[in-house]
Amino acid sequence: MPRYDHFVEELLGFLLARLDEPGFARLVTHEPQRMTAAYFEGGGGRAETRTVSFTGCVTCSQIPPCTLFRSHGHIDVPAWPCLPVRELALSFANAPYYRDEWRPEFTVVASGQLVHQPDQDQLS
Ligand SMILES: [Zn+2]
């Protein structure tokens, strides 16, 4: 059985200890799941397809079958924790053990790059 990495386990544990029922239902919708993405690796006259495993979200990180990303840097699928999970955690930002790297502005995609965030001021 695949296990999640420590970062994922830690946030899951933090949330499960604090969520109420609606919050838990939301977390279930955004459960972590081990995923694989295929990407193209070219250069030096050789080109090959490689795969990378990462922890994604069952809702936010869906990859259509047979998707081949142009490069590792083009894998723009959100990694877990996705933005909705980070927003859930943010409501416990004053609780002990909350980590700043769980904040929504640090949402990353599978390639490790930050997700571009919409302007928070526009949320009403
Ligand atoms: Zn999600």
Short mmCIF file of C-alpha atoms and ligand atoms in Angstrom, two decimals:
data_model
loop_
_atom_site.label_atom_id
_atom_site.label_comp_id
_atom_site.label_asym_id
_atom_site.label_seq_id
_atom_site.Cartn_x
_atom_site.Cartn_y
_atom_site.Cartn_z
CA MET A 1 0.00 0.00 0.00
CA PRO A 2 1.37 3.41 -0.90
CA ARG A 3 1.85 5.74 2.03
CA TYR A 4 1.61 9.46 1.98
CA ASP A 5 4.65 11.50 2.77
CA HIS A 6 5.13 13.07 6.17
CA PHE A 7 3.90 16.51 5.08
CA VAL A 8 0.58 15.03 3.95
CA GLU A 9 0.15 12.87 7.05
CA GLU A 10 0.81 15.81 9.31
CA LEU A 11 -1.82 18.07 7.74
CA LEU A 12 -4.35 15.23 7.58
CA GLY A 13 -3.86 14.55 11.27
CA PHE A 14 -4.14 18.23 12.11
CA LEU A 15 -7.41 18.56 10.19
CA LEU A 16 -8.98 15.31 11.38
CA ALA A 17 -8.48 16.37 15.00
CA ARG A 18 -10.32 19.65 14.46
CA LEU A 19 -12.86 19.47 11.65
CA ASP A 20 -16.58 19.51 12.30
CA GLU A 21 -18.89 17.41 10.15
CA PRO A 22 -19.29 19.82 7.21
CA GLY A 23 -15.55 20.40 7.24
CA PHE A 24 -14.89 16.68 7.25
CA ALA A 25 -17.27 16.19 4.30
CA ARG A 26 -15.30 18.83 2.43
CA LEU A 27 -12.02 17.11 3.22
CA VAL A 28 -13.37 13.80 1.91
CA THR A 29 -14.15 15.54 -1.39
CA HIS A 30 -10.52 16.70 -1.49
CA GLU A 31 -8.79 13.58 -0.24
CA PRO A 32 -5.15 13.03 -1.12
CA GLN A 33 -4.40 10.34 -3.66
CA ARG A 34 -1.14 9.04 -5.07
CA MET A 35 -0.97 9.91 -8.75
CA THR A 36 1.36 9.51 -11.67
CA ALA A 37 1.93 12.02 -14.42
CA ALA A 38 3.73 11.26 -17.69
CA TYR A 39 5.94 13.90 -19.23
CA PHE A 40 8.24 14.29 -22.15
CA GLU A 41 11.94 14.49 -21.59
CA GLY A 42 13.87 15.66 -24.62
CA GLY A 43 17.33 16.95 -25.45
CA GLY A 44 20.63 15.63 -26.68
CA GLY A 45 18.99 13.95 -29.64
CA ARG A 46 17.09 11.60 -27.36
CA ALA A 47 13.50 11.89 -26.31
CA GLU A 48 11.68 9.71 -23.89
CA THR A 49 8.61 9.57 -21.76
CA ARG A 50 9.08 9.61 -18.03
CA THR A 51 6.66 9.49 -15.16
CA VAL A 52 6.62 11.19 -11.82
CA SER A 53 4.57 10.20 -8.78
CA PHE A 54 3.06 12.79 -6.52
CA THR A 55 0.23 13.22 -4.04
CA GLY A 56 -2.70 14.98 -5.66
CA CYS A 57 -6.33 15.73 -4.80
CA VAL A 58 -9.08 13.35 -5.97
CA THR A 59 -11.13 16.35 -7.14
CA CYS A 60 -8.67 19.09 -8.13
CA SER A 61 -5.88 17.03 -9.67
CA GLN A 62 -7.60 14.86 -12.24
CA ILE A 63 -5.41 14.01 -15.20
CA PRO A 64 -7.16 12.81 -18.36
CA PRO A 65 -6.00 9.33 -19.40
CA CYS A 66 -2.99 9.27 -21.73
CA THR A 67 -2.02 12.85 -20.91
CA LEU A 68 1.62 13.52 -21.76
CA PHE A 69 2.89 16.83 -20.35
CA ARG A 70 5.37 18.71 -22.49
CA SER A 71 7.96 18.65 -19.73
CA HIS A 72 8.23 18.18 -15.99
CA GLY A 73 7.76 21.93 -15.57
CA HIS A 74 4.49 21.78 -17.49
CA ILE A 75 2.77 19.48 -15.00
CA ASP A 76 0.28 22.06 -13.81
CA VAL A 77 -1.92 19.72 -11.78
CA PRO A 78 -2.36 20.87 -8.17
CA ALA A 79 -0.51 18.85 -5.57
CA TRP A 80 -2.18 18.02 -2.26
CA PRO A 81 -2.95 20.02 -0.17
CA CYS A 82 -4.99 21.77 -2.86
CA LEU A 83 -6.41 25.25 -2.33
CA PRO A 84 -9.76 24.14 -0.78
CA VAL A 85 -7.91 22.01 1.80
CA ARG A 86 -5.57 24.88 2.59
CA GLU A 87 -8.56 27.15 3.08
CA LEU A 88 -10.05 24.59 5.45
CA ALA A 89 -6.83 24.52 7.43
CA LEU A 90 -6.65 28.32 7.44
CA SER A 91 -9.70 28.47 9.74
CA PHE A 92 -7.45 26.84 12.36
CA ALA A 93 -4.50 29.17 11.75
CA ASN A 94 -4.44 30.18 15.40
CA ALA A 95 -4.40 26.62 16.67
CA PRO A 96 -1.20 25.09 18.00
CA TYR A 97 0.81 23.16 15.40
CA TYR A 98 -0.58 25.13 12.46
CA ARG A 99 2.20 25.57 9.92
CA ASP A 100 2.66 28.64 7.77
CA GLU A 101 3.51 26.49 4.75
CA TRP A 102 -0.12 25.27 4.74
CA ARG A 103 -1.32 28.76 3.86
CA PRO A 104 -3.27 29.08 0.57
CA GLU A 105 -0.59 31.25 -1.04
CA PHE A 106 1.83 28.32 -0.91
CA THR A 107 -0.31 25.98 -3.03
CA VAL A 108 1.95 24.21 -5.50
CA VAL A 109 1.43 22.11 -8.59
CA ALA A 110 2.98 18.69 -9.13
CA SER A 111 6.05 20.24 -10.77
CA GLY A 112 6.71 22.10 -7.51
CA GLN A 113 5.89 25.56 -8.81
CA LEU A 114 3.53 27.88 -6.97
CA VAL A 115 -0.03 28.13 -8.23
CA HIS A 116 -0.87 31.63 -9.31
CA GLN A 117 -3.39 32.94 -6.81
CA PRO A 118 -6.37 35.13 -7.64
CA ASP A 119 -6.44 38.43 -5.84
CA GLN A 120 -7.71 37.66 -2.35
CA ASP A 121 -9.26 41.11 -2.08
CA GLN A 122 -11.83 40.18 -4.69
CA LEU A 123 -13.39 37.53 -2.48
CA SER A 124 -16.62 38.82 -1.05
ZN ZN B 1 -8.90 19.54 -3.98
#
